[in-house]
Coordinates of C-alpha atoms and ligand atoms in Angstrom, one line a residue:
X559 CA -48.6 72.2 -6.6
X560 CA -49.7 75.7 -7.6
X561 CA -48.9 77.4 -10.9
X562 CA -46.8 80.2 -9.2
X563 CA -44.3 77.6 -7.8
X564 CA -43.6 76.2 -11.3
X565 CA -43.3 79.8 -12.7
X566 CA -40.8 80.7 -9.9
X567 CA -38.8 77.6 -10.7
X568 CA -38.7 78.6 -14.3
X569 CA -37.3 82.0 -13.3
X570 CA -34.6 80.4 -11.1
X571 CA -33.3 78.0 -13.8
X572 CA -34.0 80.1 -17.0
X573 CA -35.8 79.3 -20.2
X574 CA -35.9 75.7 -21.5
X575 CA -34.8 74.2 -18.2
X576 CA -38.3 73.7 -16.6
X577 CA -41.3 72.0 -18.0
X578 CA -44.9 71.3 -17.2
X579 CA -45.6 69.8 -20.6
X580 CA -47.8 66.8 -20.2
X581 CA -45.5 64.5 -22.2
X582 CA -42.5 65.5 -20.2
X583 CA -44.3 65.0 -16.9
X584 CA -45.5 61.6 -18.1
X585 CA -42.1 60.2 -19.1
X586 CA -40.4 61.6 -15.9
X587 CA -43.0 59.6 -13.9
X588 CA -41.0 56.4 -14.6
X589 CA -37.8 54.8 -13.6
X590 CA -36.8 51.1 -14.1
X591 CA -39.2 49.9 -11.4
X592 CA -42.8 48.6 -11.7
X593 CA -44.1 52.0 -10.5
X594 CA -45.2 55.2 -12.1
X595 CA -46.6 58.6 -11.0
X596 CA -46.7 61.9 -12.8
X597 CA -44.8 64.8 -11.2
X598 CA -46.1 68.4 -11.3
X599 CA -42.9 70.0 -12.8
X600 CA -39.6 68.8 -14.2
X601 CA -36.6 71.0 -13.8
X602 CA -33.0 70.6 -15.1
X603 CA -30.8 72.7 -12.9
X604 CA -27.2 73.5 -13.9
X605 CA -25.7 74.9 -10.7
X606 CA -25.7 74.2 -7.0
X607 CA -27.0 77.7 -6.4
X608 CA -30.1 77.0 -8.6
X609 CA -30.7 73.8 -6.6
X610 CA -30.4 75.6 -3.3
X611 CA -33.0 78.3 -4.5
X612 CA -35.4 75.6 -5.7
X613 CA -35.2 73.7 -2.5
X614 CA -35.7 76.8 -0.4
X615 CA -38.9 77.5 -2.5
X616 CA -40.0 73.9 -2.1
X617 CA -39.5 74.0 1.7
X618 CA -41.5 77.2 1.9
X619 CA -44.4 75.9 -0.2
X620 CA -44.2 72.3 1.2
X621 CA -43.6 70.9 -2.3
X622 CA -41.9 67.4 -2.6
X623 CA -38.5 67.4 -4.4
X624 CA -37.3 64.2 -6.0
X625 CA -33.7 64.1 -7.3
X626 CA -33.3 62.0 -10.4
X627 CA -30.3 60.7 -12.3
X628 CA -30.7 58.4 -15.4
X629 CA -33.8 56.7 -14.0
X630 CA -32.2 53.3 -13.8
X631 CA -33.4 52.7 -10.2
X632 CA -35.4 49.5 -9.8
X633 CA -37.5 50.2 -6.8
X634 CA -39.2 53.5 -7.5
X635 CA -36.6 55.9 -6.2
X636 CA -37.3 58.7 -8.6
X637 CA -41.1 58.0 -8.9
X638 CA -42.8 61.0 -7.3
X639 CA -45.5 59.3 -5.3
X640 CA -46.7 62.6 -3.8
X641 CA -46.2 64.6 -7.0
X642 CA -43.9 67.7 -6.8
X643 CA -40.7 68.6 -8.5
X644 CA -38.5 66.2 -10.4
X645 CA -34.9 67.5 -10.3
X646 CA -33.2 66.0 -13.3
X647 CA -29.4 66.2 -12.5
X648 CA -28.1 64.6 -15.7
X649 CA -27.1 68.0 -17.1
X650 CA -24.6 68.4 -14.2
X651 CA -22.1 66.0 -15.7
X652 CA -18.7 67.4 -15.5
X653 CA -15.6 65.6 -14.2
X654 CA -14.3 68.7 -12.3
X655 CA -10.9 67.4 -11.2
X656 CA -8.7 64.3 -11.9
X657 CA -6.1 64.1 -9.1
X658 CA -4.5 60.7 -9.8
X659 CA -1.4 61.7 -7.8
X660 CA -3.7 62.2 -4.8
X661 CA -5.9 59.2 -5.6
X662 CA -9.2 61.1 -6.0
X663 CA -11.4 62.8 -8.5
X664 CA -14.2 65.3 -8.2
X665 CA -17.4 64.9 -10.2
X666 CA -20.8 66.3 -10.6
X667 CA -23.7 64.0 -9.9
X668 CA -24.8 63.5 -13.5
X669 CA -21.5 61.9 -14.7
X670 CA -22.3 58.5 -16.2
X671 CA -20.4 55.5 -14.6
X672 CA -18.9 54.3 -17.9
X673 CA -17.9 57.8 -19.0
X674 CA -16.0 58.3 -15.7
X675 CA -14.2 55.0 -16.2
X676 CA -13.3 55.8 -19.8
X677 CA -11.5 58.9 -18.4
X678 CA -9.9 57.1 -15.4
X679 CA -8.6 54.2 -17.6
X680 CA -6.5 56.7 -19.6
X681 CA -4.5 57.1 -16.3
X682 CA -4.5 53.4 -15.4
X683 CA -7.2 53.8 -12.7
X684 CA -10.9 52.8 -12.4
X685 CA -14.0 53.0 -10.3
X686 CA -14.6 49.3 -10.0
X687 CA -18.0 48.7 -8.5
X688 CA -19.5 47.6 -11.9
X689 CA -23.2 48.1 -11.7
X690 CA -25.4 46.3 -14.3
X691 CA -26.5 49.7 -15.7
X692 CA -22.9 51.0 -16.1
X693 CA -23.6 52.5 -19.5
X694 CA -26.4 54.7 -18.3
X695 CA -26.4 55.1 -14.5
X696 CA -25.1 58.3 -12.9
X697 CA -22.6 58.7 -10.0
X698 CA -25.2 60.7 -8.1
X699 CA -27.7 57.9 -8.3
X700 CA -25.1 55.4 -7.4
X701 CA -24.2 57.3 -4.3
X702 CA -27.9 57.8 -3.4
X703 CA -28.4 54.0 -3.5
X704 CA -25.0 52.8 -2.5
X705 CA -25.0 50.9 -5.8
X706 CA -22.6 48.1 -6.7
X707 CA -22.4 45.1 -9.0
X708 CA -20.5 42.1 -10.0
X709 CA -17.1 43.1 -8.6
X710 CA -18.2 44.2 -5.2
X711 CA -16.7 41.1 -3.6
X712 CA -13.2 42.3 -4.3
X713 CA -13.6 46.0 -4.7
X714 CA -16.6 47.0 -2.5
X715 CA -19.6 49.1 -3.1
X716 CA -20.0 52.9 -3.9
X717 CA -19.8 53.9 -0.2
X718 CA -16.2 52.6 -0.1
X719 CA -15.2 55.2 -2.7
X720 CA -16.9 58.3 -1.4
X721 CA -14.4 60.6 0.4
X722 CA -16.6 63.6 0.5
X723 CA -19.8 65.2 -0.8
X724 CA -21.4 68.6 -1.4
X725 CA -25.1 68.3 -0.4
X726 CA -28.0 70.7 -0.6
X727 CA -30.0 70.1 2.6
X728 CA -33.8 70.2 2.6
X729 CA -33.6 73.8 4.0
X730 CA -31.5 74.9 0.9
X731 CA -28.3 75.1 3.0
X732 CA -25.3 73.8 1.2
X733 CA -22.9 71.6 3.2
X734 CA -19.6 69.8 2.5
X735 CA -18.9 66.4 4.1
X736 CA -15.7 64.5 4.2
X737 CA -12.4 65.6 2.8
X738 CA -9.9 65.2 -0.1
X739 CA -7.7 63.0 2.0
X740 CA -7.9 59.2 2.1
X741 CA -8.2 59.3 5.9
X742 CA -10.5 61.5 7.9
X743 CA -11.6 61.1 11.5
X744 CA -13.0 64.5 12.0
X745 CA -16.5 64.2 13.4
X746 CA -19.6 62.3 12.2
X747 CA -19.0 60.6 8.9
X748 CA -21.9 62.5 7.3
X749 CA -21.0 61.3 3.8
X750 CA -21.8 57.8 5.0
X751 CA -25.2 59.0 6.1
X752 CA -25.9 60.5 2.7
X753 CA -24.8 57.3 0.9
X754 CA -27.9 55.1 0.5
X755 CA -30.3 57.8 1.8
X756 CA -32.1 57.6 -1.5
X757 CA -32.6 61.3 -1.9
X758 CA -34.6 61.6 1.4
X759 CA -32.0 63.8 3.2
X760 CA -30.7 66.1 0.6
X761 CA -29.4 66.5 -3.0
X762 CA -25.9 65.4 -3.9
X763 CA -24.4 68.1 -6.1
X764 CA -20.7 67.1 -6.1
X765 CA -18.7 64.0 -5.0
X766 CA -15.0 63.4 -4.2
X767 CA -14.3 59.8 -5.2
X768 CA -11.3 57.6 -4.3
X769 CA -9.6 56.0 -7.2
X770 CA -8.5 52.3 -7.6
X771 CA -5.6 51.0 -9.7
X772 CA -7.0 49.0 -12.7
X773 CA -5.6 45.4 -12.7
X774 CA -3.4 44.6 -15.7
X775 CA -5.0 41.2 -16.5
X776 CA -8.1 39.2 -16.0
X777 CA -9.5 35.7 -16.9
X778 CA -12.9 34.1 -16.8
X779 CA -14.3 30.6 -16.7
X780 CA -17.8 29.4 -17.2
X781 CA -18.4 26.4 -14.9
X782 CA -21.5 24.3 -15.6
X783 CA -23.4 22.3 -13.0
X784 CA -26.2 19.7 -12.9
X785 CA -27.7 21.4 -9.9
X786 CA -28.2 25.0 -8.7
X787 CA -27.4 23.9 -5.1
X788 CA -24.0 22.4 -6.2
X789 CA -23.2 25.7 -8.0
X790 CA -24.1 27.6 -4.9
X791 CA -21.8 25.3 -2.8
X792 CA -19.0 25.9 -5.3
X793 CA -19.1 29.6 -4.6
X794 CA -18.4 29.3 -0.9
X795 CA -15.7 26.6 -1.6
X796 CA -13.9 29.2 -3.7
X797 CA -14.2 31.9 -1.1
X798 CA -13.1 29.6 1.7
X799 CA -10.0 28.4 -0.1
X800 CA -9.1 31.3 0.6
X801 CA -9.3 33.0 -2.8
X802 CA -10.7 36.4 -3.7
X803 CA -12.1 36.4 -7.3
X804 CA -13.2 39.7 -8.8
X805 CA -16.6 38.2 -9.6
X806 CA -18.7 35.1 -9.4
X807 CA -22.0 35.3 -11.4
X808 CA -24.4 32.5 -10.7
X809 CA -27.2 31.8 -13.2
X810 CA -30.0 29.3 -13.0
X811 CA -31.6 27.3 -15.8
X812 CA -34.4 29.9 -16.3
X813 CA -31.9 32.7 -16.9
X814 CA -29.6 30.5 -19.0
X815 CA -32.5 29.6 -21.3
X816 CA -33.6 33.2 -21.5
X817 CA -30.2 34.6 -22.7
X818 CA -29.5 31.6 -25.0
X819 CA -32.9 32.2 -26.7
X820 CA -32.6 35.9 -26.9
X821 CA -29.0 36.5 -27.5
X822 CA -27.8 33.2 -29.0
X823 CA -25.3 33.4 -26.1
X824 CA -24.3 29.7 -26.4
X825 CA -24.0 29.2 -22.6
X826 CA -24.0 25.6 -21.4
X827 CA -27.6 24.2 -21.4
X828 CA -27.6 23.0 -17.8
X829 CA -29.2 23.6 -14.4
X830 CA -26.7 26.3 -13.3
X831 CA -23.5 28.0 -14.3
X832 CA -21.0 30.1 -12.4
X833 CA -19.1 32.8 -14.4
X834 CA -15.9 33.3 -12.4
X835 CA -13.5 36.1 -13.0
X836 CA -10.1 36.7 -11.4
X837 CA -7.9 39.7 -12.0
X838 CA -4.5 41.1 -11.1
X839 CA -1.0 40.5 -12.3
X840 CA -0.9 38.2 -15.4
X841 CA 1.1 35.5 -13.5
X842 CA -1.2 35.5 -10.5
X843 CA -4.3 35.5 -12.8
X844 CA -3.1 32.3 -14.5
X845 CA -2.4 30.6 -11.2
X846 CA -5.7 31.7 -9.6
X847 CA -7.7 30.5 -12.6
X848 CA -6.1 27.0 -12.3
X849 CA -7.1 26.9 -8.6
X850 CA -10.6 28.1 -9.4
X851 CA -11.2 25.4 -12.1
X852 CA -9.8 22.8 -9.8
X853 CA -12.3 23.8 -7.0
X854 CA -15.1 23.9 -9.6
X855 CA -14.3 20.3 -10.6
X856 CA -14.1 19.1 -7.0
X857 CA -17.5 20.9 -6.3
X858 CA -19.2 18.8 -9.1
X859 CA -18.8 21.0 -12.1
X860 CA -19.5 19.1 -15.4
X861 CA -17.4 21.4 -17.6
X862 CA -15.3 24.6 -17.4
X863 CA -13.9 26.8 -20.1
X864 CA -11.4 29.3 -19.0
X865 CA -10.4 32.2 -21.2
X866 CA -8.3 35.3 -20.9
X867 CA -9.3 36.5 -24.3
X868 CA -10.9 40.0 -23.9
X869 CA -13.5 39.4 -26.6
X870 CA -14.6 36.1 -25.1
X871 CA -14.8 37.7 -21.6
X872 CA -16.8 40.6 -23.0
X873 CA -19.3 38.2 -24.8
X874 CA -19.9 36.3 -21.5
X875 CA -20.3 39.5 -19.6
X876 CA -22.7 40.8 -22.1
X877 CA -24.8 37.6 -21.9
X878 CA -24.9 38.0 -18.1
X879 CA -25.9 41.7 -18.4
X880 CA -28.7 40.7 -20.8
X881 CA -30.5 38.5 -18.3
X882 CA -33.1 41.1 -17.2
X883 CA -34.3 42.2 -20.7
X884 CA -34.1 38.6 -22.0
X885 CA -36.3 37.3 -19.2
X886 CA -39.2 39.4 -20.6
X887 CA -39.0 37.3 -23.7
X888 CA -39.0 34.0 -21.8
X889 CA -42.7 33.4 -22.6
X890 CA -45.0 35.5 -24.7
X891 CA -47.4 36.7 -22.0
X892 CA -44.8 37.5 -19.3
X893 CA -42.8 40.6 -18.4
X894 CA -39.8 40.3 -16.1
X895 CA -40.3 42.6 -13.1
X896 CA -38.1 43.8 -10.2
X897 CA -39.9 42.1 -7.3
X898 CA -37.8 40.5 -4.5
X899 CA -35.0 41.8 -6.6
X900 CA -31.6 41.9 -5.0
X901 CA -31.4 40.2 -1.6
X902 CA -28.1 39.3 0.0
X903 CA -27.4 36.3 2.2
X904 CA -24.2 35.1 4.0
X905 CA -22.2 33.4 1.2
X906 CA -22.5 29.9 2.6
X907 CA -26.3 30.2 2.8
X908 CA -26.7 30.6 -1.0
X909 CA -27.5 26.9 -1.7
X910 CA -30.3 27.0 0.9
X911 CA -31.5 30.4 -0.4
X912 CA -31.8 29.4 -4.1
X913 CA -33.4 26.1 -3.3
X914 CA -36.0 27.9 -1.2
X915 CA -36.7 30.6 -3.8
X916 CA -37.5 27.9 -6.5
X917 CA -39.7 26.0 -4.1
X918 CA -41.6 29.2 -3.1
X919 CA -42.0 30.1 -6.8
X920 CA -43.4 26.7 -7.6
X921 CA -45.8 26.7 -4.6
X922 CA -47.1 30.1 -5.7
X923 CA -47.3 29.2 -9.4
X924 CA -44.9 31.9 -10.5
X925 CA -41.7 31.7 -12.6
X926 CA -38.6 33.1 -11.0
X927 CA -35.2 33.6 -12.6
X928 CA -32.4 33.4 -10.1
X929 CA -29.0 34.8 -10.7
X930 CA -26.6 37.2 -9.2
X931 CA -23.3 38.3 -7.8
X932 CA -23.0 35.2 -5.7
X933 CA -19.4 35.8 -4.6
X934 CA -20.7 38.4 -2.1
X935 CA -24.0 36.6 -1.4
X936 CA -26.0 39.0 -3.5
X937 CA -28.8 37.3 -5.5
X938 CA -31.3 38.6 -8.0
X939 CA -34.7 37.0 -8.5
X940 CA -36.8 38.4 -11.3
X941 CA -40.4 37.4 -11.4
X942 CA -42.2 36.7 -14.6
X943 CA -45.7 38.2 -14.2
X944 CA -48.6 38.6 -16.6
X945 CA -49.0 42.4 -16.4
X946 CA -52.7 42.4 -17.1
X947 CA -53.6 39.8 -14.5
X948 CA -54.5 40.6 -10.9
X949 CA -53.9 37.0 -9.9
X950 CA -50.4 37.0 -11.4
X951 CA -49.5 40.2 -9.4
X952 CA -51.0 38.8 -6.2
X953 CA -49.2 35.5 -6.6
X954 CA -46.0 37.5 -7.2
X955 CA -46.5 39.6 -4.1
X956 CA -47.2 36.4 -2.0
X957 CA -44.0 34.9 -3.2
X958 CA -42.0 38.1 -2.5
X959 CA -43.1 38.0 1.1
X960 CA -42.1 34.4 1.5
X961 CA -38.8 34.9 -0.2
X962 CA -37.9 37.8 2.1
X963 CA -38.9 35.9 5.2
X964 CA -36.5 33.1 4.1
X965 CA -33.8 35.7 3.4
X966 CA -34.2 37.2 6.9
X967 CA -34.2 33.8 8.5
X968 CA -30.9 33.1 6.8
X969 CA -29.4 36.2 8.3
X970 CA -29.6 38.2 5.0
X971 CA -30.8 41.6 3.9
X972 CA -33.7 42.4 1.5
X973 CA -31.5 44.6 -0.6
X974 CA -27.8 44.2 -1.3
X975 CA -27.5 46.8 -4.1
X976 CA -30.7 48.3 -5.5
X977 CA -32.0 50.0 -2.4
X978 CA -35.5 50.3 -0.8
X979 CA -37.7 53.1 -2.0
X980 CA -41.2 51.6 -2.6
X981 CA -40.7 48.0 -3.8
X982 CA -38.7 46.9 -0.8
X983 CA -40.2 49.2 1.8
X984 CA -42.4 46.8 3.9
X985 CA -39.7 44.2 4.0
X986 CA -37.0 46.6 4.9
X987 CA -39.3 47.8 7.7
X988 CA -39.4 44.3 8.9
X989 CA -35.6 43.8 8.6
X990 CA -34.7 47.1 10.3
X991 CA -37.6 47.2 12.9
X992 CA -35.4 48.3 15.8
X993 CA -33.7 51.1 14.0
X994 CA -36.7 52.6 12.1
X995 CA -37.2 55.1 15.0
X996 CA -33.6 56.3 14.6
X997 CA -34.0 56.7 10.9
X998 CA -37.2 58.7 11.4
X999 CA -35.5 60.9 14.0
X1000 CA -32.6 61.7 11.5
X1001 CA -35.1 62.4 8.7
X1002 CA -37.2 64.7 11.0
X1003 CA -34.1 66.6 12.2
X1004 CA -32.8 67.3 8.6
X1005 CA -36.1 67.5 6.8
X1006 CA -38.8 68.7 9.2
X1007 CA -41.3 69.5 6.4
X1008 CA -40.8 66.1 4.8
X1009 CA -40.1 67.5 1.3
X1010 CA -37.2 65.3 0.2
X1011 CA -38.5 62.2 -1.8
X1012 CA -41.3 61.7 0.7
X1013 CA -43.4 58.6 1.3
X1014 CA -40.6 56.1 0.7
X1015 CA -38.6 53.6 2.7
X1016 CA -39.7 53.7 6.4
X1017 CA -42.6 56.0 5.5
X1018 CA -44.1 53.8 2.8
X1019 CA -47.3 52.1 3.9
X1020 CA -49.3 49.3 2.3
X1021 CA -48.8 47.0 -0.6
X1022 CA -45.9 47.3 -3.0
X1023 CA -48.2 46.4 -5.9
X1024 CA -49.2 50.0 -6.1
X1025 CA -48.7 53.0 -8.4
X1026 CA -48.2 50.4 -11.1
X1027 CA -46.8 51.3 -14.5
X1028 CA -48.9 48.5 -15.9
X1029 CA -52.6 48.8 -16.4
X1030 CA -53.6 45.9 -14.2
X1031 CA -57.0 46.0 -12.7
X1032 CA -56.2 45.6 -9.1
X1033 CA -58.3 47.2 -6.4
X1034 CA -55.0 48.6 -5.0
X1035 CA -54.2 52.3 -5.3
X1036 CA -52.4 53.2 -8.5
X1037 CA -51.9 55.9 -11.0
X1038 CA -55.6 55.7 -12.0
X1039 CA -56.4 57.3 -8.7
X1040 CA -54.2 60.3 -8.2
X1041 CA -55.3 60.8 -4.6
X1042 CA -53.8 57.5 -3.5
X1043 CA -50.9 57.3 -1.1
X1044 CA -49.9 53.7 -1.4
X1045 CA -52.0 52.4 1.4
Ligands
LIG1497 C1 -27.5 43.5 -12.6 O1 -27.0 42.7 -11.8 O2 -27.3 43.4 -13.8 C2 -28.3 44.6 -12.0 O3 -28.3 44.6 -10.7 C3 -29.7 44.6 -12.6 C4 -30.5 43.3 -12.3 O4 -30.3 42.4 -13.1 O5 -31.2 43.2 -11.3
LIG1498 ZN1 -26.9 43.4 -9.7

C-alpha cells in the first residue's frame, strides 16, 4: 500500500485515529487464531461517513479492508493475509436506542456483548446467545460470524436476533437492510446474507436487534459419567424426552483435568461430565431439573449435584469458560490451539463423534480436549501442539482433516459457531462444494475488486498451517515470507 493512501485515510478520520506505527501494526496482526500478518495501516473510524470515504478510497486504490471488533475471532477473521487497512470498530460502541416496548434496540458494531446485556437486564430483557468471549466480543463481530454459545439450543444464534443492519458496501455505498418490525417479508433478506459473511461483503455500522425476555430463574446440575459415550447419549436422551434445557455443556477427561489443575475447580474427576442448565419460571425450573437428573441417572450417570444457587452456577460456568486457557497449561511444552475447533453434528451422533475424535487423536499422536455445547450438537476440540515442532503441527493438521471427514460423514458441519476465515477454509470448501460457485458470484457482484477481507473462506488456498503466529520452522508460507498467499 502506498504512503499517500495512509495519509489520505489520516485526513478522513483526523489526528490520532490512524496509525502506521510498527508496534500498532504488529499487534493488530493478531486475533485469537493461530495466524498473524501485519497490516499496512490501522484506522479507528468514528462515523459511518468516515467508513464510507475510506472504503471508496480503498476500492479506487485496490487496497484490502479488514473490519475488526475485539479480535476474539478464532479462525483468522481479522488477520490481514493480503495486508491493507485494519478498520478497528471498537470505538463505535454506542447503544443508540433501547425500545423495549417494541422489542428491539439499535446498537453500533463496537458494543461489547456483556455491556449490552448489562443495559438490557435493567429492563428485564437480554440478548441470550452467550458466546464464550462474552466479556470482550463485539456485536459487530458476532453478526459477522453468526456467533453463539452455550444457550443456542434454547435461544438460537446471533442471526435469530438481527432485524436490520446498516452496511457500507465495498463501493462505499451505505445501505439499510431489514426493518424495526419483528416481521418483514419485503424482498431479499439481505441482513441474513450479511450475517456470517465474515466481513467479505461489507462493513456493519449499525444493527437493530430483537430482544428476549430474561427468565426469572435457573438451575444447573453437574452429572458425572464413567464414559464420554454415555455422557453423549445422555444429551440426546434429555432432548428426546422432550425437554428444552437452556444449556448442556459436555466436558471430557482432558478438559476436566485441565480446569481442575488450573482453577482448582473441583469438578468430578471422571471420564466425562454434562453441565446441564434449565431456566424459566421458578416452579417449572424445579420440575425440569428433577426430570433432567432422573434422565441422567437412567443414562448411567454416577453422580449429579443440582443447584439453583447463583454463586454455585457462576462457579461452574466460570470453570467451563476457563477450558481454553487451562488447556495450554495441561502439559509444559504444549499450547492449546483452535484447530478443528467447533464442528456441529446432529445431536444423536455426538457419541459416535466424540469416540472418533479421541481415536483419531490417538492414531495421530496428538492430545485433543473435547467439550462443547452438546445440547445443539456443537463440539469443541482443542488440540495441544508443541508450537516449535514441525512434526506436531503436521500431526495436528492430519488429525484435523480426519476429524472433519468424520463430521461430514455424520451429517455435520465444520463450524457451528466460530466461522471459517482461514483455519476452516479447506474443510468448508469440501462441505459446501456445490454452493461455492453461488457464494463466489455473490462476492463478485458486491465486491468486484475483491477488497473486503480478501483471500478467506472460499478464496483461501493451501494449508491452514500458514501465516502462523508461532515461530515454527515449517516450509509452509508464513509471516517470515511476506509475499506468501497461503498456498
Ligand atoms: C467457548 O465455547 O467457550 C468458545 O466457543 C471458545 C472455545 O472454547 O472454543
Ligand atoms: Zn463455544
